Tab-separated table of C-alpha atoms in Angstrom:
chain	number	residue	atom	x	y	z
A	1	UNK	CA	49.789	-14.700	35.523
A	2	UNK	CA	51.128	-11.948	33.304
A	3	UNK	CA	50.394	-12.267	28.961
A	4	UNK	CA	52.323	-11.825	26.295
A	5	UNK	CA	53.479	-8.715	26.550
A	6	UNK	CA	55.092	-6.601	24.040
A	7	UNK	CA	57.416	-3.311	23.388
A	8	UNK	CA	56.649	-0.618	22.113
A	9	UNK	CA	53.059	-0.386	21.775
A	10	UNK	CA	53.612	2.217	19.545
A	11	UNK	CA	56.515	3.560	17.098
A	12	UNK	CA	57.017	5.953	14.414
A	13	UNK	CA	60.235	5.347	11.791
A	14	UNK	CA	61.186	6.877	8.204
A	15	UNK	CA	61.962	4.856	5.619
A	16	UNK	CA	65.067	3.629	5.465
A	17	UNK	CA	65.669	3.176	9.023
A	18	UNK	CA	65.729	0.340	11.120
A	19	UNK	CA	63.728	-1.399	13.706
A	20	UNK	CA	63.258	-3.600	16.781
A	21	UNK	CA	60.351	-5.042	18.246
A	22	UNK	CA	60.474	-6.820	21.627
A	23	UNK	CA	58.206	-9.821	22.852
A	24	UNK	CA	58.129	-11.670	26.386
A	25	UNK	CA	55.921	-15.053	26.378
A	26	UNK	CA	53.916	-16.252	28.840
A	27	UNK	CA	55.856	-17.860	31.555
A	28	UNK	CA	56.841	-20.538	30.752
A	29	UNK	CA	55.703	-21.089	27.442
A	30	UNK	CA	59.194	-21.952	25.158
A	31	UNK	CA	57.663	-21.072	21.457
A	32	UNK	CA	57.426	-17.437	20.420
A	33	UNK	CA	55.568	-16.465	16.465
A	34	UNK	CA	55.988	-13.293	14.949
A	35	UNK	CA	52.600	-12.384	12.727
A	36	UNK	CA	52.066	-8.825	10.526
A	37	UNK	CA	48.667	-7.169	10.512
A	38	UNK	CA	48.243	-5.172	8.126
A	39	UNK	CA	45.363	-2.817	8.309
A	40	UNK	CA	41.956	-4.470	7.234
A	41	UNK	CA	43.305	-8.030	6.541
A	42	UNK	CA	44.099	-10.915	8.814
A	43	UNK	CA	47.372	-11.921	10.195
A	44	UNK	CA	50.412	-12.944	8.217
A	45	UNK	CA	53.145	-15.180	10.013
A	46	UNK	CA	56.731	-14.107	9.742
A	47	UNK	CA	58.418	-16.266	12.576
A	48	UNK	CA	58.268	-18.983	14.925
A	49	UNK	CA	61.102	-19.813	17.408
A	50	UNK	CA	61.651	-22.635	19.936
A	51	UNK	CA	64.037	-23.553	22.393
A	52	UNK	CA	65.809	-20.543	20.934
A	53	UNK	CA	65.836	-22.371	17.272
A	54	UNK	CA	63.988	-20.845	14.313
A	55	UNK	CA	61.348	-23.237	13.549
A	56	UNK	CA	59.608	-21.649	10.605
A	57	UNK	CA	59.369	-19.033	8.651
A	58	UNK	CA	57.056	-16.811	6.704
A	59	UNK	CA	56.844	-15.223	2.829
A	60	UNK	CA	58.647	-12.256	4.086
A	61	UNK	CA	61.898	-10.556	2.381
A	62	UNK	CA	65.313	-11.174	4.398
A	63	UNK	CA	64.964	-7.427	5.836
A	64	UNK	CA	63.306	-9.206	8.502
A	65	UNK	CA	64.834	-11.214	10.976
A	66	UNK	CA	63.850	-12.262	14.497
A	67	UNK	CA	65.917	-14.162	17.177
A	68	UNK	CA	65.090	-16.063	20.647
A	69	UNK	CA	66.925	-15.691	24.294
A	70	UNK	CA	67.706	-18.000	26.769
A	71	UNK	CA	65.000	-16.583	28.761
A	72	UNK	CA	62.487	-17.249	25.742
A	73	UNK	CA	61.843	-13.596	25.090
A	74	UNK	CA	62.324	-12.817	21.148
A	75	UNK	CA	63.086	-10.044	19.280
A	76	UNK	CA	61.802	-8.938	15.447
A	77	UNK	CA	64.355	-7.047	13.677
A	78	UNK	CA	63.087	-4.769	10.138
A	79	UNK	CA	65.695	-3.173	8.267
A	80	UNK	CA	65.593	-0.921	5.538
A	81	UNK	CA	62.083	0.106	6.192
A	82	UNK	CA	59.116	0.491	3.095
A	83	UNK	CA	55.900	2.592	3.508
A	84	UNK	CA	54.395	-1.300	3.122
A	85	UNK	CA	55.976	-2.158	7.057
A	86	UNK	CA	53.159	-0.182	8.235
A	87	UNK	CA	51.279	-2.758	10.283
A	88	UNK	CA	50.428	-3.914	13.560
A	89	UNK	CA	53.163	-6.547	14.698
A	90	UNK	CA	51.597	-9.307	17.344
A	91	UNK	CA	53.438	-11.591	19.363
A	92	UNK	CA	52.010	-15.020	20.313
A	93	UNK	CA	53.174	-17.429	22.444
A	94	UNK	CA	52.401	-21.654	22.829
A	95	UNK	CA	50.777	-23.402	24.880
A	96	UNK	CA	50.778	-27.205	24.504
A	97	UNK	CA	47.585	-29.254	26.474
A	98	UNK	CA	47.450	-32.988	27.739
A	99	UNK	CA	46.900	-34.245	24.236
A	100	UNK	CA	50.090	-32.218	22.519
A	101	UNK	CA	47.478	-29.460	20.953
A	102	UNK	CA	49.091	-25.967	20.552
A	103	UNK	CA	47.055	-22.628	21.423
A	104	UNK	CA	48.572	-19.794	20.536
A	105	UNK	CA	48.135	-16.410	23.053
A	106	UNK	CA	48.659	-12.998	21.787
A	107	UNK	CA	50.127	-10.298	23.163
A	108	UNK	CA	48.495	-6.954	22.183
A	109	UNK	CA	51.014	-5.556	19.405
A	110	UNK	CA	53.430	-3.119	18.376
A	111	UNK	CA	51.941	-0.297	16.089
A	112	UNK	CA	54.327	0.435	13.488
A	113	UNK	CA	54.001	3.310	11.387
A	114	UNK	CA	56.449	4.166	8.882
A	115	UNK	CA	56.713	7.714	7.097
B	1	UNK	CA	44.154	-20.684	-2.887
B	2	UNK	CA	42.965	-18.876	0.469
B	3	UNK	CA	43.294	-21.579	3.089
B	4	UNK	CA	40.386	-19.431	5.338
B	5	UNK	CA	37.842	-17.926	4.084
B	6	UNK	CA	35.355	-15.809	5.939
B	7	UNK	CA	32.662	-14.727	3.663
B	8	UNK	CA	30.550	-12.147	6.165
B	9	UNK	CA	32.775	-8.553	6.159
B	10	UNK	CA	30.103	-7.488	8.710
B	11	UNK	CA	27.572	-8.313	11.278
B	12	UNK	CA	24.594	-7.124	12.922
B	13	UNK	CA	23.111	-8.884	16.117
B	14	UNK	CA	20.866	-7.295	18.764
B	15	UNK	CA	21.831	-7.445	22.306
B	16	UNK	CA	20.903	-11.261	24.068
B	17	UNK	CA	20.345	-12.728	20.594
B	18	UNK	CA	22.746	-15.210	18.872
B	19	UNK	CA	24.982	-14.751	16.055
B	20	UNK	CA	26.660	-17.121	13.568
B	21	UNK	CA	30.071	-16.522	12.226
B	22	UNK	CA	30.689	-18.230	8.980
B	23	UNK	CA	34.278	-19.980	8.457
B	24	UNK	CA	35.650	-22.340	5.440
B	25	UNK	CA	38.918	-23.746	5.226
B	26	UNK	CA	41.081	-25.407	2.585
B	27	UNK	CA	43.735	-28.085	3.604
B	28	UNK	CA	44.822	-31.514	2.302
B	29	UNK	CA	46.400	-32.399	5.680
B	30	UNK	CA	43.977	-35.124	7.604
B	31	UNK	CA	45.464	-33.909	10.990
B	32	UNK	CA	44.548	-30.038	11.671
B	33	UNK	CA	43.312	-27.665	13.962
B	34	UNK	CA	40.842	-24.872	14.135
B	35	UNK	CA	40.295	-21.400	15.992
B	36	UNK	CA	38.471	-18.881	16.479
B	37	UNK	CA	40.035	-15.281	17.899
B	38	UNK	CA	38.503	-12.174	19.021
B	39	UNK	CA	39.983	-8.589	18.073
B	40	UNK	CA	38.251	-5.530	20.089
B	41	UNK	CA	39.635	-2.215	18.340
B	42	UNK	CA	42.507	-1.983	21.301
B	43	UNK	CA	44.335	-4.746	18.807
B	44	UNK	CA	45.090	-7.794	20.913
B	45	UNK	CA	43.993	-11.105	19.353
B	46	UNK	CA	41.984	-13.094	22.496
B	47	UNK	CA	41.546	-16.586	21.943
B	48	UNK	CA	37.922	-18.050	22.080
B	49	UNK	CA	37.839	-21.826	21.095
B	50	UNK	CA	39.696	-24.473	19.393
B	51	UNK	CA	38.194	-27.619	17.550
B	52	UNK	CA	40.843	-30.603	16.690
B	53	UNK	CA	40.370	-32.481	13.074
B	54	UNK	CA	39.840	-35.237	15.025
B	55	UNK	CA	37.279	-34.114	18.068
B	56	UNK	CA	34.003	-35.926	17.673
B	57	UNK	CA	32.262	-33.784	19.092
B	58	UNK	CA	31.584	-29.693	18.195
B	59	UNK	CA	33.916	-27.872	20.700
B	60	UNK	CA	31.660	-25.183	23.817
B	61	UNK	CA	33.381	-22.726	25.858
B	62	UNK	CA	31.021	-20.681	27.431
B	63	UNK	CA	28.822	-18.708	25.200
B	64	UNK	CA	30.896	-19.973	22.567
B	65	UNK	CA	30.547	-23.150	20.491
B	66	UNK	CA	31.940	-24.223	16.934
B	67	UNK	CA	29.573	-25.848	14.579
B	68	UNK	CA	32.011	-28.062	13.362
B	69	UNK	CA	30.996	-29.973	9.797
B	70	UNK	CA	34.329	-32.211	8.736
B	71	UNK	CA	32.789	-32.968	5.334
B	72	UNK	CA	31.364	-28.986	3.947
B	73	UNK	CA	35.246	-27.856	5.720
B	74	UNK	CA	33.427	-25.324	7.574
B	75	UNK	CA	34.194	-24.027	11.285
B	76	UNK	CA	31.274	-21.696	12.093
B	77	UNK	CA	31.521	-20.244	15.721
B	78	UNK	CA	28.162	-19.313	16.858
B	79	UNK	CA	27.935	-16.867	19.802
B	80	UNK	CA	24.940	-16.986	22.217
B	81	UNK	CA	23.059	-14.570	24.299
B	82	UNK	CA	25.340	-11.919	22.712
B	83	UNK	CA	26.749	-8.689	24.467
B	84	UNK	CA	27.221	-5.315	23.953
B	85	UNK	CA	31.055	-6.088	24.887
B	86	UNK	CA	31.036	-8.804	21.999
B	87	UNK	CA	31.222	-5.911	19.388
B	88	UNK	CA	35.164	-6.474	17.863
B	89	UNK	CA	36.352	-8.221	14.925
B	90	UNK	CA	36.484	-12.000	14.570
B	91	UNK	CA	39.167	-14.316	12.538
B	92	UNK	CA	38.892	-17.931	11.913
B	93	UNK	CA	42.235	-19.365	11.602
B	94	UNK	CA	43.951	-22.973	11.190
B	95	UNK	CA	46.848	-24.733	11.845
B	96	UNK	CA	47.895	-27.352	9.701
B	97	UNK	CA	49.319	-30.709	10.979
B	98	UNK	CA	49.110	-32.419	14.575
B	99	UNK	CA	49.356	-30.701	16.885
B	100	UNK	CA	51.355	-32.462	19.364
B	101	UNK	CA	54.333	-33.221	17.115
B	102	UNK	CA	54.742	-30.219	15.090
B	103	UNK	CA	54.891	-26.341	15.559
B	104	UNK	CA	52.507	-25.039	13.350
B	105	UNK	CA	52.032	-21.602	12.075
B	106	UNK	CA	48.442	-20.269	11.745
B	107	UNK	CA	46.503	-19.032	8.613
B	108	UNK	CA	44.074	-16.340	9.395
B	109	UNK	CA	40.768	-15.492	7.450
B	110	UNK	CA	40.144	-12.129	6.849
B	111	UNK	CA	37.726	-11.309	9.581
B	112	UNK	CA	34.338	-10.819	10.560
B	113	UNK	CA	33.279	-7.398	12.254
B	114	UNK	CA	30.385	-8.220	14.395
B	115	UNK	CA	28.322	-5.389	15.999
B	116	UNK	CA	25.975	-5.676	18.893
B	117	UNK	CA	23.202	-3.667	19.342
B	118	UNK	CA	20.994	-2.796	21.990
């Protein structure tokens, strides 16, 4: 079975601009989280959607916004880009086992750098 | 206060030996989770092993196992018989809450770079 898989690997902006980042979960799997890596540190969570629904969010300003489809696929949306975006972006989806515990699976990121 | 804390920036272990990665959480939650994910330079996070706040016993996959001590909050994941291909960088991180009735987001550590030598 196919991963998380995410578009672009890699992307290049200016300040200023705007961006989208694209994320497809595992099939099957209904719950997508949005994390920022910025180089050096661990992940920071932005998102997590369900059934479509935002379920939490993040200590991120309201530049960034993320939705879910139907099809469970999700989308992370940066606007007015700072030199600070610069990060790898990484996609997880859930997986829930007999006893209700969540995993999450990542998919292996969007490179963002921002000039 | 960092809710993960991973103490060792780097590691050295020679091929076939083991290695202990050293993890200590902070929570107030009685109901949490626990896991350990591997990061080769290519970026993707892999996951390794989970350990409930509840499991009695210290969770194994593999060459993997988490030395799992409730009362010192610690979640060390020791690696066994390591490999060359075991080089990459290494983040405890933790959910908060159970697991089966809540979505919960995960705090990362700031990672362990372990490097195997042969």
């Amino acid at each position: 079975d196919a991963g998380v898989t995410q578009s672009p690997t890699h992307l290049i902006k200016t300040r200023g601009q705007q961006v989208t980042l694209r994320c497809s979960p595992i099939s099957g799997h209904k719950s997508v989280s949005w994390y920022q890596q910025v180089l050096g540190q661990g992940p920071q969570f932005i998102f997590q959607y369900y059934e479509k629904e935002e379920r939490g969010r993040g200590n991120f300003p309201d530049r960034f916004s993320a939705r879910q489809f139907p099809n469970y696929s999700s989308e992370l949306n940066v606007n007015a880009l700072l030199l600070g975006d610069s990060a790898l972006y990484l996609c997880a989806s859930s997986f829930w086992d007999d006893r209700g515990e969540e995993t999450q699976y990542f998919g292996p990121g969007t490179r963002l750098l921002v000039l | 206060a960092q809710k993960i804390t991973q103490t060792q920036p780097g590691m050295f272990v020679q091929e076939k030996e083991a290695v202990t990665l050293d993890c200590t959480y902070d929570t107030s939650d009685p109901s949490y989770g626990l896991f350990w994910y591997k990061q080769p330079s290519s970026g993707e996070m892999i996951f390794l092993i989970y350990q409930g706040s509840y499991d009695q016993q210290n969770a194994t996959e593999g060459r993997y196992s988490l030395n799992f001590q409730k009362a010192r909050k610690s979640a060390n994941l020791v690696i066994s018989a390591s490999q060359l291909g075991d080089s990459a960088m290494y983040f405890c991180a933790m959910r908060e809450g159970p697991g089966g009735s809540t979505l919960g987001r995960l705090y990362f550590g700031r990672g362990t770079q372990l490097t195997v030598w042969p």
